[in-house]
Amino acid sequence: MNIEERVRSLLKEIPENVKVVAATKARSVDEILRAIDAGIEIIGENYVQEALKKYETIGDRVEWHFIGHLQKNKVKYVVPRFDMIETLDSLELARVIDKHAEKNGKTMPVLIEVNIAEEPQKYGISPSMVKDFIKDLTSLRHIKVEGLMTMGPLVENPEDIRPFFKRMRELFEESKQILPEMKYLSMGMSDTYRVAIEEGANIIRVGTLIFGPRS
Ligand SMILES: *Cc1c(COP(=O)(O)O)cnc(C)c1O
């Protein structure tokens, strides 16, 4: 299958309420435009410079989600261009996003990144701290917390990630009791998106599945 066929078959397969973020790191503008032509409406970029370069050509015909680790000194470039930051992982970062959102006359939609398996090398809020973190964010008026996101641990068998996705879903439900307007649970990648959807994801982020293995 080519890019267009893979996009169409994915969109046909998944429930209508599930949004697909095409993870486009290291993919060319040409490949991305083909995915958009086939029905992709959101692209996810990990690196600021790379994203800004692609934005010059692709522009606002799609939504832009930031899905990489965001450094505080890059926030000023991300806030005006992006429609969502999926990887909010510290209060310091939240304060910087809030400041730049205010400057831009904008309320920035964010997801809280959760380090669901508490892996030392991974970014994200520890699951036990998420609810306190949400409360800490309520004073920041130019940030809108719209949900939770996780990478999850690397697994050999997609079934092995199910318990972590289940825990994310529970955390999402508990978080909604504090902040009822939370609506997105972003989890699942090319290998694990089916399990993620079964466990309640309504945003999946897929790269390889659409574009093939990276060269
Ligand atoms: C690359 C990436 C994905 C997609 O990974 P695939 O295995 O290629 O589907 C999803 N989320 C994040 C944060 C990524 O960096």
XYZ file of C-alpha atoms and ligand atoms in Angstrom:
230
model
C 0.000 0.000 0.000
C 1.079 3.596 -0.537
C 0.629 6.559 1.827
C -2.826 7.450 0.506
C -4.106 3.880 0.775
C -2.716 3.455 4.280
C -4.401 6.670 5.454
C -7.745 5.725 3.925
C -7.715 2.233 5.370
C -6.781 3.531 8.843
C -9.540 6.164 8.793
C -12.032 3.529 7.714
C -10.953 1.132 10.454
C -11.135 3.380 13.528
C -14.236 4.758 15.289
C -15.359 8.211 14.166
C -14.678 9.873 17.517
C -10.970 8.987 17.417
C -8.662 11.675 16.019
C -5.546 10.668 14.122
C -2.383 12.681 14.574
C 0.073 11.840 11.797
C 3.518 11.825 13.460
C 5.589 13.517 10.782
C 9.109 13.806 12.229
C 11.692 13.249 9.474
C 8.990 12.987 6.807
C 9.148 15.273 3.768
C 6.599 17.960 2.965
C 5.692 15.928 -0.106
C 4.889 12.824 1.963
C 2.891 14.906 4.448
C 0.842 16.560 1.695
C -0.049 13.142 0.307
C -1.301 12.079 3.741
C -3.336 15.295 3.994
C -4.867 14.729 0.569
C -5.998 11.293 1.739
C -7.747 12.719 4.796
C -5.227 13.494 7.562
C -6.356 16.616 9.445
C -3.790 16.830 12.267
C -0.027 16.565 12.086
C 2.264 16.051 15.069
C 5.792 17.424 15.033
C 8.580 16.742 17.551
C 11.147 19.372 16.626
C 10.562 23.114 16.486
C 12.928 24.088 13.654
C 11.734 21.235 11.462
C 8.095 22.123 12.115
C 8.505 25.825 11.316
C 10.186 24.983 8.022
C 7.339 22.669 7.031
C 4.763 25.195 8.202
C 5.978 27.608 5.500
C 4.611 25.221 2.861
C 1.799 23.389 4.621
C 0.348 26.273 6.631
C -3.034 26.191 8.294
C -4.725 23.608 6.084
C -4.183 21.180 8.997
C -4.059 21.375 12.769
C -0.568 21.319 14.285
C 0.130 19.396 17.482
C 3.485 19.586 19.230
C 4.391 16.063 20.435
C 8.106 16.281 21.294
C 9.842 17.425 24.454
C 9.429 21.202 24.472
C 12.306 23.318 25.744
C 11.350 26.551 27.482
C 13.439 28.687 25.113
C 11.463 27.337 22.115
C 8.007 28.051 23.492
C 7.859 31.463 21.830
C 7.938 29.803 18.397
C 5.453 27.074 19.240
C 2.648 29.027 20.892
C 1.721 31.234 17.898
C 1.807 28.405 15.314
C 0.528 25.300 17.066
C -3.034 24.354 17.899
C -2.099 22.059 20.775
C 0.934 21.174 22.901
C 0.494 17.490 23.828
C 3.610 17.300 25.967
C 3.231 19.600 28.955
C 5.574 17.976 31.483
C 6.459 20.579 34.131
C 5.041 23.578 35.963
C 7.962 25.739 34.790
C 7.105 24.936 31.179
C 3.428 25.667 31.865
C 4.317 29.118 33.208
C 6.342 29.948 30.088
C 3.559 28.713 27.785
C 1.040 30.794 29.738
C 3.198 33.921 29.406
C 3.601 33.570 25.636
C -0.038 32.671 25.136
C -1.024 35.876 26.907
C 1.375 37.858 24.692
C -0.254 36.290 21.643
C -3.776 36.974 22.868
C -4.451 33.254 22.855
C -5.462 30.470 25.212
C -3.144 27.545 24.495
C -4.713 24.055 24.490
C -2.420 21.544 26.195
C -2.376 17.905 27.216
C -0.485 16.771 30.286
C 2.156 14.194 29.434
C 2.099 11.333 31.931
C 5.056 9.019 32.516
C 2.683 6.147 33.140
C 5.318 3.447 33.737
C 7.462 5.845 35.812
C 10.484 5.237 33.615
C 13.456 7.285 34.821
C 14.619 8.243 31.314
C 11.186 9.467 30.160
C 9.586 12.890 30.423
C 6.152 13.323 31.914
C 4.345 13.811 35.184
C 4.359 10.857 37.551
C 0.844 9.323 37.711
C 0.507 9.969 41.448
C 1.198 13.696 40.880
C -1.204 14.354 38.012
C -4.166 15.560 40.040
C -2.040 17.982 42.092
C -0.442 19.173 38.864
C -3.867 19.941 37.385
C -4.723 21.984 40.473
C -1.426 23.884 40.167
C -2.315 24.818 36.591
C -5.687 26.373 37.392
C -4.097 29.770 38.172
C -2.641 29.980 34.653
C -5.390 31.710 32.691
C -3.936 31.346 29.210
C -3.564 27.583 29.250
C -6.467 25.231 28.639
C -5.878 21.694 29.902
C -7.795 19.496 27.476
C -6.604 16.049 28.521
C -3.777 13.586 29.072
C -1.138 12.088 26.811
C 1.317 9.243 27.248
C 4.063 7.549 25.255
C 3.958 4.410 27.376
C 6.773 1.912 27.697
C 8.328 0.209 24.711
C 6.853 -3.290 24.455
C 7.440 -6.265 22.212
C 3.864 -7.439 22.230
C 1.110 -4.762 21.977
C -0.880 -6.622 24.669
C 1.879 -5.853 27.173
C 1.003 -2.146 27.093
C -2.691 -2.694 27.912
C -2.336 -2.399 31.722
C -0.600 0.970 31.315
C -3.311 2.258 28.967
C -5.954 1.037 31.432
C -4.253 2.988 34.205
C -4.195 6.079 31.943
C -7.921 5.751 31.380
C -8.544 5.583 35.132
C -6.358 8.622 35.681
C -8.236 10.431 32.919
C -11.597 9.699 34.570
C -10.278 10.808 37.984
C -8.834 13.984 36.447
C -12.171 14.837 34.849
C -13.682 14.994 38.314
C -11.327 17.913 39.018
C -11.535 19.442 35.539
C -14.722 18.322 33.748
C -13.759 20.033 30.463
C -10.928 17.568 29.912
C -11.832 15.614 26.785
C -8.787 14.018 25.147
C -6.813 10.915 25.968
C -3.859 10.714 23.563
C -2.193 7.306 23.541
C -1.251 4.582 21.092
C 1.219 4.594 18.214
C 1.594 2.434 15.090
C 2.099 -0.810 17.017
C -0.357 -0.151 19.819
C -3.182 2.041 18.510
C -5.753 -0.768 18.479
C -5.169 -1.589 22.148
C -5.194 2.144 22.936
C -8.591 2.665 21.292
C -10.008 -0.356 23.123
C -8.814 1.224 26.370
C -10.399 4.601 25.625
C -7.929 6.677 23.572
C -9.585 9.328 21.424
C -6.348 10.651 19.957
C -3.816 8.235 18.434
C -0.417 9.301 17.068
C 0.875 7.232 14.181
C 3.890 7.635 11.908
C 5.207 4.331 10.598
C 1.710 3.013 9.950
C 1.075 5.858 7.476
C 4.497 6.622 6.044
C 6.272 3.269 6.344
C 9.537 2.604 8.194
C 11.838 5.615 8.451
C 14.837 5.468 6.135
C 7.198 9.243 16.455
C 6.137 9.400 17.462
C 4.919 8.717 17.359
C 4.596 7.737 16.253
O 5.447 6.639 16.265
P 5.216 5.424 15.225
O 5.740 4.239 15.936
O 6.039 5.790 14.015
O 3.784 5.357 14.929
C 3.952 8.963 18.321
N 4.158 9.796 19.346
C 5.319 10.471 19.488
C 5.474 11.381 20.636
C 6.344 10.289 18.557
O 7.499 10.949 18.729
